[in-house]
Short mmCIF file of C-alpha atoms and ligand atoms in Angstrom, two decimals:
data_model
loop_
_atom_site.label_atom_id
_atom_site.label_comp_id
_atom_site.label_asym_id
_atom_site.label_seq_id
_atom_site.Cartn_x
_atom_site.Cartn_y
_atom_site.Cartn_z
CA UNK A 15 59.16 -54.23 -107.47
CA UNK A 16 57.54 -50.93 -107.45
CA UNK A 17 59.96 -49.53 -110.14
CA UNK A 18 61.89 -50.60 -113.14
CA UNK A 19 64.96 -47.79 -112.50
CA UNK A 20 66.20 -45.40 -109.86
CA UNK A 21 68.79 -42.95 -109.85
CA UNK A 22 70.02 -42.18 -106.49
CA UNK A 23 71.91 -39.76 -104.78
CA UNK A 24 72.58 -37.15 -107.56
CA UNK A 25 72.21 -33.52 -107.11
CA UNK A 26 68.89 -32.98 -109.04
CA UNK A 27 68.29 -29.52 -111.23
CA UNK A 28 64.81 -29.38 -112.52
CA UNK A 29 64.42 -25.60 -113.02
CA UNK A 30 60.84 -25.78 -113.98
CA UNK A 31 60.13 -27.36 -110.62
CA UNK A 32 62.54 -25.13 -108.82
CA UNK A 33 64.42 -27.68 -107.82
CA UNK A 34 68.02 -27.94 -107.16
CA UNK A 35 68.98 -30.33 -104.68
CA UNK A 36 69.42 -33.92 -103.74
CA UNK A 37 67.07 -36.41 -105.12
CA UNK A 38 66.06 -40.02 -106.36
CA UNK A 39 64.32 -40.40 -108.84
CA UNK A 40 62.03 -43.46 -109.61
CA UNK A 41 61.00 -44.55 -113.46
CA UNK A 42 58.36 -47.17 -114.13
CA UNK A 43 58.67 -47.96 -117.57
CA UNK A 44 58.67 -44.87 -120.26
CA UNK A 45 57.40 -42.49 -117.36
CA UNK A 46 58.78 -40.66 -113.97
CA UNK A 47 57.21 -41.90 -110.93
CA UNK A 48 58.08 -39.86 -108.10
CA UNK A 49 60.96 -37.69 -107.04
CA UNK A 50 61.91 -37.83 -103.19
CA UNK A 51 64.98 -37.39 -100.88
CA UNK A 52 65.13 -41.14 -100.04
CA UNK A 53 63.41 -43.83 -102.33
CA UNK A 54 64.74 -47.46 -100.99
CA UNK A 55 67.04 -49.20 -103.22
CA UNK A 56 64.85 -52.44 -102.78
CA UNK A 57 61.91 -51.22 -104.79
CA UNK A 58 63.72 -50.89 -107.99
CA UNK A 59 64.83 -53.16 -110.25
CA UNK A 60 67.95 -51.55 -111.54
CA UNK A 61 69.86 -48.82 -109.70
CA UNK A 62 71.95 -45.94 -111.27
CA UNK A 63 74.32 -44.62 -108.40
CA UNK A 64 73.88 -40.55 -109.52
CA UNK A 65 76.11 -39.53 -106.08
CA UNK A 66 78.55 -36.83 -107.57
CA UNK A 67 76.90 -36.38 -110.87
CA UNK A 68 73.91 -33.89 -111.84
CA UNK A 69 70.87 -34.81 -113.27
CA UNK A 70 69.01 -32.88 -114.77
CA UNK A 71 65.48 -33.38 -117.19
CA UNK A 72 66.26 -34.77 -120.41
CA UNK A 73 68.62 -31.98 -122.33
CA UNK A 74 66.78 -30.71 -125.19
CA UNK A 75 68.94 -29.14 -128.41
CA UNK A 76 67.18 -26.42 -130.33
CA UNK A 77 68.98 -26.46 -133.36
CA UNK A 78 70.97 -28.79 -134.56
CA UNK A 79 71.41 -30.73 -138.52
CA UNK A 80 70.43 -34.50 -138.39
CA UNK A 81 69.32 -35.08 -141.87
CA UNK A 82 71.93 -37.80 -142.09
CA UNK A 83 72.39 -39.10 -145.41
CA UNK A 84 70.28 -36.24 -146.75
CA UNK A 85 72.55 -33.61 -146.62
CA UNK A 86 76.34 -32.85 -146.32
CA UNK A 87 75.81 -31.49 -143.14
CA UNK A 88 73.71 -34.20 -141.40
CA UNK A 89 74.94 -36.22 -138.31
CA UNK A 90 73.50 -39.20 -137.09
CA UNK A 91 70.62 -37.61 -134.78
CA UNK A 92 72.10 -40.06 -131.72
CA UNK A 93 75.80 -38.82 -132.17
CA UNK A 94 74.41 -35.57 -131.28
CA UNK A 95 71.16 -36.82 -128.99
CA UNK A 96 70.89 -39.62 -126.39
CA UNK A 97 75.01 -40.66 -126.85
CA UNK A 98 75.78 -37.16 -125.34
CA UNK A 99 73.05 -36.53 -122.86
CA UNK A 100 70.60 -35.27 -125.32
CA UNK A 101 67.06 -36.97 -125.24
CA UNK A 102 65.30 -34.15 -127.52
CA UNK A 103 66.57 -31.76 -130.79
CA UNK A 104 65.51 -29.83 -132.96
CA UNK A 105 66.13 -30.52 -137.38
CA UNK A 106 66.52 -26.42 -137.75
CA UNK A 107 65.92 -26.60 -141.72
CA UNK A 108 67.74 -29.02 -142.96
CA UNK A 109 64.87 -30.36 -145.62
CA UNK A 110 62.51 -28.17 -147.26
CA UNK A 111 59.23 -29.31 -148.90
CA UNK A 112 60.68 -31.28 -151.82
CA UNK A 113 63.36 -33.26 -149.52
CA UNK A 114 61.90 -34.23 -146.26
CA UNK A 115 60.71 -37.16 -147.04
CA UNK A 116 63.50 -38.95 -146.05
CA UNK A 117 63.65 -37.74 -142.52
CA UNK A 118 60.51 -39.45 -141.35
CA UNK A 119 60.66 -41.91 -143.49
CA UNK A 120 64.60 -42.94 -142.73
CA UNK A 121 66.19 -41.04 -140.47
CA UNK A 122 64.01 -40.10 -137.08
CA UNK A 123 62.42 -44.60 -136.96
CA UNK A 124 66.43 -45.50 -136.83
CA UNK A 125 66.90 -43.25 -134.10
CA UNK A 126 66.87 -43.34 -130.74
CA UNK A 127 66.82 -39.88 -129.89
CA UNK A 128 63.25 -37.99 -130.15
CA UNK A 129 63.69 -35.59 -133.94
CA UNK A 130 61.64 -33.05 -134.48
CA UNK A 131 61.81 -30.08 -137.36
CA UNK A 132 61.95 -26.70 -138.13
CA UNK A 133 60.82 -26.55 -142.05
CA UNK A 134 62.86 -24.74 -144.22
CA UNK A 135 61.47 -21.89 -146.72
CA UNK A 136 63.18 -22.73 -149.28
CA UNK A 137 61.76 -26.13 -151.03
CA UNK A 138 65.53 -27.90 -151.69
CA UNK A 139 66.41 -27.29 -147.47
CA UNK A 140 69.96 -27.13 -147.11
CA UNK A 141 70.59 -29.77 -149.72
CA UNK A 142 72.47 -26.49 -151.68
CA UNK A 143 73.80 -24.03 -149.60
CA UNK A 144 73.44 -21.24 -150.08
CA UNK A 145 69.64 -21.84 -150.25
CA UNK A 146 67.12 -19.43 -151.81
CA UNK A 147 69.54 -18.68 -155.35
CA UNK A 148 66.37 -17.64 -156.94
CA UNK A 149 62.44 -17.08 -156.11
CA UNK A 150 61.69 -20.84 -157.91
CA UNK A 151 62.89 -22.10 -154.48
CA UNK A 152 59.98 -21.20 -152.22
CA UNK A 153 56.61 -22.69 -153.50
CA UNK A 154 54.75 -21.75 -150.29
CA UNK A 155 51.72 -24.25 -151.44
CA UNK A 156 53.72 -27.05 -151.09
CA UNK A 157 55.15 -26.01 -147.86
CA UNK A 158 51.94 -25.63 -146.23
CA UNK A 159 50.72 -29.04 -147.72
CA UNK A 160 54.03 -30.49 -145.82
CA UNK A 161 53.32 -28.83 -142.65
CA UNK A 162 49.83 -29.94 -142.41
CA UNK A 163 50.57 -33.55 -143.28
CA UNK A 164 53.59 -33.48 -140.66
CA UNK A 165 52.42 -31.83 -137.88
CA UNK A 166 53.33 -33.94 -135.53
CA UNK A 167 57.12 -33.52 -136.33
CA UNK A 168 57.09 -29.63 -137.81
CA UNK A 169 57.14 -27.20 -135.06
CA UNK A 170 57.90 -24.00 -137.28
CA UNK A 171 59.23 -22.74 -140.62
CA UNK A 172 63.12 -21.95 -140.88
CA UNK A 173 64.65 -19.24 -142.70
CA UNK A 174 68.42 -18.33 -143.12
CA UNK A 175 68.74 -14.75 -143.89
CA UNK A 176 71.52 -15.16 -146.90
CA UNK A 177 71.46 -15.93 -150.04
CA UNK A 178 70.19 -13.62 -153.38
CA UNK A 179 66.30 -13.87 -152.97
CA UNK A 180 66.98 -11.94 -149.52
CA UNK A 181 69.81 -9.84 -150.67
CA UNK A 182 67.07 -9.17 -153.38
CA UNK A 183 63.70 -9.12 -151.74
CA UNK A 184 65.17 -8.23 -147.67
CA UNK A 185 61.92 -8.23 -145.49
CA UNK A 186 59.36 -9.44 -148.08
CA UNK A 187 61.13 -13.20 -147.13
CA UNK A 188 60.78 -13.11 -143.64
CA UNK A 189 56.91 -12.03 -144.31
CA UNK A 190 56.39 -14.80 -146.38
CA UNK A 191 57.66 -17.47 -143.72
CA UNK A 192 55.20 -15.69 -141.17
CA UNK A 193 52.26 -15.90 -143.23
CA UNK A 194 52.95 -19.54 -144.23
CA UNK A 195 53.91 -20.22 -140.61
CA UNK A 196 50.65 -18.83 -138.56
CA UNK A 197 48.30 -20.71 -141.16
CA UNK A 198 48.78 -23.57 -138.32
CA UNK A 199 49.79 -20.91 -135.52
CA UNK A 200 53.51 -22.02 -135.52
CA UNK A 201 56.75 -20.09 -135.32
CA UNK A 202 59.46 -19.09 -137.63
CA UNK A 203 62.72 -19.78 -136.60
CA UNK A 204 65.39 -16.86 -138.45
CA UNK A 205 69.03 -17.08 -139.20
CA UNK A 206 70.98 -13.78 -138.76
CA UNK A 207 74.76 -13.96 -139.72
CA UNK A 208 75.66 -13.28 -143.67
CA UNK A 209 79.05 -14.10 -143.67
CA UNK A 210 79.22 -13.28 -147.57
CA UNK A 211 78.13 -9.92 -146.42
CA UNK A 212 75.21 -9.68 -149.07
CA UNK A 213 72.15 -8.84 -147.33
CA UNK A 214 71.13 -4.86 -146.44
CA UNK A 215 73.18 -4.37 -143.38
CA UNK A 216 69.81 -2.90 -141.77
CA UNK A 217 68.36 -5.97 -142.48
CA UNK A 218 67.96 -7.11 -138.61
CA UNK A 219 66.65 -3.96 -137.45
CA UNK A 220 64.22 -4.19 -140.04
CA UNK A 221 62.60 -7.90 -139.80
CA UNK A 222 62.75 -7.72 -135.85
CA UNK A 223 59.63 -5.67 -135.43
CA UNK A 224 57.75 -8.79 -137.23
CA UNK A 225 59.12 -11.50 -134.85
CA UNK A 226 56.12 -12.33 -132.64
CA UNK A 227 56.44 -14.12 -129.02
CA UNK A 228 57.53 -17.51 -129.78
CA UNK A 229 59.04 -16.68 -132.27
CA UNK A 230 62.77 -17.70 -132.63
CA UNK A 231 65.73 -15.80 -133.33
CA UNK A 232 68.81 -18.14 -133.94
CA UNK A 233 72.60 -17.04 -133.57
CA UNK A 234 71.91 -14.23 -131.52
CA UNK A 235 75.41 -13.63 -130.74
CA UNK A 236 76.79 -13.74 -134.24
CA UNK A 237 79.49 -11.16 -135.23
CA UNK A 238 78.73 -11.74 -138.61
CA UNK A 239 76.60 -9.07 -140.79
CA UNK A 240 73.01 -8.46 -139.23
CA UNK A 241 74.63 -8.55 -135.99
CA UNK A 242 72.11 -7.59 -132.62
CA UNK A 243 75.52 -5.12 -131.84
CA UNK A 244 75.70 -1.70 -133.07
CA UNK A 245 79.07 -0.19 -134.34
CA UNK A 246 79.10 1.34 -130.64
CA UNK A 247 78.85 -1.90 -128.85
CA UNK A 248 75.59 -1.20 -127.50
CA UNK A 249 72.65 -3.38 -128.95
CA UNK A 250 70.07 -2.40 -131.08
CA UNK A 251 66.42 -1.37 -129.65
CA UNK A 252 64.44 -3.32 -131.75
CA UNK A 253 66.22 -6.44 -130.11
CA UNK A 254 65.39 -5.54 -126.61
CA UNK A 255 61.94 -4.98 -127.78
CA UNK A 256 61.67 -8.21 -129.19
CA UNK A 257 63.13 -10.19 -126.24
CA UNK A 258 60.84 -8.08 -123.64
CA UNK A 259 57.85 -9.23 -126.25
CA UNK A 260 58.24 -13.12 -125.90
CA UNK A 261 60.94 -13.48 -129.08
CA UNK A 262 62.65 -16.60 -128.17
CA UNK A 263 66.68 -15.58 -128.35
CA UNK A 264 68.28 -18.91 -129.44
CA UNK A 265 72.19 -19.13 -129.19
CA UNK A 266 72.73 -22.04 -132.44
CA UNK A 267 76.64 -21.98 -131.70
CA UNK A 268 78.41 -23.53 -134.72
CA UNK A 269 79.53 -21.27 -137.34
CA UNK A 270 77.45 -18.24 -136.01
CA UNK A 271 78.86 -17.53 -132.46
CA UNK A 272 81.09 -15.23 -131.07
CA UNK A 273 82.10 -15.59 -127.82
CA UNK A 274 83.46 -11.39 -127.41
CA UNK A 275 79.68 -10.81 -128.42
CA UNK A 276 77.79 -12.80 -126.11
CA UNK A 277 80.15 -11.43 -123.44
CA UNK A 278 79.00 -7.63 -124.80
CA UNK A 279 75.44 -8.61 -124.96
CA UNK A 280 75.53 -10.64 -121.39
CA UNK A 281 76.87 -7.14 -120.00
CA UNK A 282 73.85 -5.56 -121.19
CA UNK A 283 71.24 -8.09 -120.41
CA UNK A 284 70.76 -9.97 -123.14
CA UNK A 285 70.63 -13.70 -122.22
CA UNK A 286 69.71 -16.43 -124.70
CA UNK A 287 66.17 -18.37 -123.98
CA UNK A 288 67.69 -20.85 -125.14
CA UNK A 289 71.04 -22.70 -125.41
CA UNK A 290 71.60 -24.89 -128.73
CA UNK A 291 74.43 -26.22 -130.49
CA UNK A 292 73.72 -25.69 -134.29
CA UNK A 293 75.89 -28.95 -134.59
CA UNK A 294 76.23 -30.64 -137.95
CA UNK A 295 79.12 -32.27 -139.63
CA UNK A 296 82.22 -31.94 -139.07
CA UNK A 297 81.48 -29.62 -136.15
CA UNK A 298 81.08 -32.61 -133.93
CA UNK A 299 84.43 -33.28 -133.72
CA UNK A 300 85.12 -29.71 -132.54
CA UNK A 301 84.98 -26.78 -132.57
CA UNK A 302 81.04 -27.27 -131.24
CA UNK A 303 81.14 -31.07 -129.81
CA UNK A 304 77.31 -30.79 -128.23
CA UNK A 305 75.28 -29.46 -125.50
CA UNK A 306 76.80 -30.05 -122.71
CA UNK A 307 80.29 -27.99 -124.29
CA UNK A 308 77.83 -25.29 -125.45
CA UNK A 309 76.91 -25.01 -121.60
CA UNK A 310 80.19 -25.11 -120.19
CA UNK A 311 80.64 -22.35 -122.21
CA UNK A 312 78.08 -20.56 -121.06
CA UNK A 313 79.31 -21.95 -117.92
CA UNK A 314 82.26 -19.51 -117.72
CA UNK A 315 80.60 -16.60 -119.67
CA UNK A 316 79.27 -16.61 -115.68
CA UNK A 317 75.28 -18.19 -116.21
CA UNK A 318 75.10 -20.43 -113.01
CA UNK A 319 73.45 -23.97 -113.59
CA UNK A 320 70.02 -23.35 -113.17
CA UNK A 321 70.24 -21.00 -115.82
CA UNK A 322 72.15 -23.36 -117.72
CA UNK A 323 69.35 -26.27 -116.93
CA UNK A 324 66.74 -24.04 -117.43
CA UNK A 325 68.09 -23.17 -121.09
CA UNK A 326 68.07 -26.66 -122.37
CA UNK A 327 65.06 -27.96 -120.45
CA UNK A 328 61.79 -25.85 -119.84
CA UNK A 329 62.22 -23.16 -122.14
CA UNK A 330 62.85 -24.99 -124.93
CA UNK A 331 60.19 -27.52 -124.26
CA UNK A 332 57.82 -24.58 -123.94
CA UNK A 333 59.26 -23.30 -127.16
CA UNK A 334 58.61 -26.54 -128.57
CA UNK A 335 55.25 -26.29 -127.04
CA UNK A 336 55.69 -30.18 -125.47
CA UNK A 337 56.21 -28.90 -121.85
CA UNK A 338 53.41 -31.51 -121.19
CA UNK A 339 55.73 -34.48 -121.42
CA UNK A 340 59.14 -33.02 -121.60
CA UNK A 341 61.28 -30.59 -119.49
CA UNK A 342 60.84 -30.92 -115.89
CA UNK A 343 60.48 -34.23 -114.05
CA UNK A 344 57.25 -34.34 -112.55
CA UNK A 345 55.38 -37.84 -111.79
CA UNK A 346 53.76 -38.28 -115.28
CA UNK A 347 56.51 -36.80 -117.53
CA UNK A 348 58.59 -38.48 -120.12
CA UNK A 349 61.56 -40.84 -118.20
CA UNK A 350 63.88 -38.53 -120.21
CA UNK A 351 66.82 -37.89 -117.97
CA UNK A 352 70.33 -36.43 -118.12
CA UNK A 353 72.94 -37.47 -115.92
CA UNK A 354 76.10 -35.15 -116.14
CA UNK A 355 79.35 -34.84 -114.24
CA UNK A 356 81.70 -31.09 -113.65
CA UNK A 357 85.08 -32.30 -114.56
CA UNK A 358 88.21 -30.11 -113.17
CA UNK A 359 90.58 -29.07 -115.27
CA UNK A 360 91.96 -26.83 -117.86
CA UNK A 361 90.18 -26.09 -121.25
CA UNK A 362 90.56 -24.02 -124.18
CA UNK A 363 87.16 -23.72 -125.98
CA UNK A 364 87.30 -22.21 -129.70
CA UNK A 365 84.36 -20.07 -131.14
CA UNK A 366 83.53 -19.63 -134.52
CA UNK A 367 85.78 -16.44 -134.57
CA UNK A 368 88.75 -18.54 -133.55
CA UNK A 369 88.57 -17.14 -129.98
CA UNK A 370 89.65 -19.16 -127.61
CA UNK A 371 87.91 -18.83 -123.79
CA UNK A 372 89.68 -20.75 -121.23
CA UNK A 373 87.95 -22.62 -118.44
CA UNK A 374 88.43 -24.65 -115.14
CA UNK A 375 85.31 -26.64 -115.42
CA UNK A 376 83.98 -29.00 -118.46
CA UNK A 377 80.18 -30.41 -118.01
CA UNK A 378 80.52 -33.84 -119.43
CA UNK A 379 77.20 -36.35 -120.46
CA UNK A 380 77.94 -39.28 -117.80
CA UNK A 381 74.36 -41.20 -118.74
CA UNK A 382 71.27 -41.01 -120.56
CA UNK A 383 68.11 -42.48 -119.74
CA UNK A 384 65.93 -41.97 -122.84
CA UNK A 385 62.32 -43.45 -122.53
CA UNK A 386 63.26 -44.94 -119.22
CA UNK A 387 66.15 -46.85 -121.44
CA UNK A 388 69.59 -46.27 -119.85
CA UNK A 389 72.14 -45.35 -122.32
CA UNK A 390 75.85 -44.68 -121.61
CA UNK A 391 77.02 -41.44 -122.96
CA UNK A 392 79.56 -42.45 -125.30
CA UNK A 393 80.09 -39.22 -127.34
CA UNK A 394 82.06 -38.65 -130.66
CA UNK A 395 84.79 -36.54 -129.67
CA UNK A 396 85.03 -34.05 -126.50
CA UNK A 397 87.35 -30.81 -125.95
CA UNK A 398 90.96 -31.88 -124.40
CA UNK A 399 92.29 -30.95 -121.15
CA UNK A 400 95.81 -28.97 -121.89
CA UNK A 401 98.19 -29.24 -119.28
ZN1 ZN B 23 71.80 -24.31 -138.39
#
């Protein structure tokens, strides 16, 4: 047999590749092999029947909380990876210096999914939250030390803008993630949203000039304090400038996402780089679910499914800088695959501001093939159809 797997028939999206149309696709061992209209059935050993379903690269999460076990807030990286179409996500700050330890150590060997991390500033991560109480919480010489004996799984430095030392010290924090961050030429990754409404409420106008291309924004459509939306509606300069320079705009659902705003912002042209969940526990079980509810959202906010592909495959594997192996399904890549199905129906999907959006179409994780492993999507809890 020429390959190990083949999924056949499905109606293949692969942005990067500008691909949207029906394909098989042939895996030999952890690797694609080719991508073609017809492969014969007889040169694989196993056969996933893809008619009616969408597949798609391996989904990629950009911010989500998998420090299981390490903090309150940590799920099980597989509940929110490869059990709900997810292959690749993103640890946005869970563990500072002084506690992550236990993620390599514990956490990313037992799981199936592939972990990496954002770093946060603050040495205790989100072990206490609110983080950064006092200044004693960043030691930025043990931060760096972490980063350079982790690079492998630390792709940037994460920083929550809350919390006294920025309600304190406003701008000076962000500068001191930066500095810490482009010793090894990697981003920072910033939180707006204060829902304790502490910070300077110019805050976001003023750390936005910093923000360099590649560097991340997270909860861009938050209608919390430091939100991209002036009191008129319309949406701040500094955050078109950023976006137009290469700043990554990162959508990090959860507790940080309203849906009114993202419809203001989508009005003006201001469309995320990336979609991500932010999901942690108990979100799992709803409001947030995973991906693949994130996108439907987006789904009927009116983004089409390239864009919706394209948001949680290339860009954030080029964000992630591991568009080599990840992201598009070229012979050679990563057998990291997403099959998906468009169920009909009637949802109600609830934002962090209680809204509710109602929708005809849920996109549903069908099957995952991780590593050229297949792996039913079996995921904790989805939205319910209402009748
Ligand atoms: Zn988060």
């Amino acid at each position: 047999m020429r390959y190990d797997l083949l999924i056949k028939g499905g109606r293949v999206i692969d942005p990067a590749q500008n691909i949207d149309d029906k394909r098989d696709i042939a895996i030999s061992g952890d690797k694609i092999s080719a991508v073609a209209r017809d492969i014969p059935s007889l040169e694989s050993q196993q056969i996933i029947d893809a008619s009616d379903k969408i597949v798609t690269p391996g989904l990629i999460d950009m911010h989500c909380h998998v420090y299981h076990g390490g903090t309150k807030g940590g799920v099980n990286p597989d509940a929110a990876g490869v059990r709900q179409g997810v292959t690749t996500l993103v640890d946005a700050g869970s563990a500072g210096e002084a506690t992550f330890g236990g993620l390599p150590k514990y956490v990313i060997p037992s799981a199936r999914t592939t972990v990496f991390c954002f770093l946060h500033l603050g040495s205790q991560g989100l072990t206490v939250v609110p983080e950064l109480r006092d200044r004693e919480e960043i030691n930025l010489e043990a931060t760096a030390e972490t980063i350079e004996a982790n690079l492998d799984l630390i792709k940037g430095i994460k920083l929550r803008l809350v919390g006294n030392v920025v309600t304190s010290d406003g701008v000076e924090v962000v500068k001191m993630a930066k500095q810490t961050a482009k010793k090894f030429g990697l981003p920072v990754m910033v939180h707006i949203g204060d829902v304790k409404k502490q910070i300077s409420p110019t805050l976001t106008q003023e750390f936005l000039p910093l923000m360099e291309p590649g560097d991340i924004l997270s909860h861009v459509y938050t209608a919390q304090m430091g939100s991209i939306l002036r009191p008129d509606d319309t949406i701040m300069p500094e955050l078109r400038e950023a976006m137009e320079r290469g700043v990554i705009l990162d959508v990090a659902e959860a507790c940080n996402f309203s849906s009114e705003v993202a419809r203001k912002a989508l009005a003006q042209d201001i469309f995320p780089t990336t979609l991500s969940t932010d999901v942690g526990l108990p979100s799992i079980t709803g409001p947030v679910y995973g991906l693949t509810v994130t996108m439907s959202r987006f789904l009927a906010l009116g983004l089409d499914m390239k864009q919706l592909v394209e948001k949680t495959t290339i860009n954030p594997a080029r964000a992630l800088r591991i568009d080599n192996s990840k992201g598009n399904l070229k012979p050679g890549m990563d057998a990291d695959v997403s099959v998906l199905e468009l169920r009909s129906g009637t949802w109600e999907l609830v934002d962090a501001e209680q809204q509710v959006t109602e929708t005809d179409t849920l996109l549903a994780p069908s099957i995952t093939v991780k590593s050229g492993q297949l792996i039913p999507a079996k995921p904790v809890a989805q939205p319910k159809p209402i009748n």
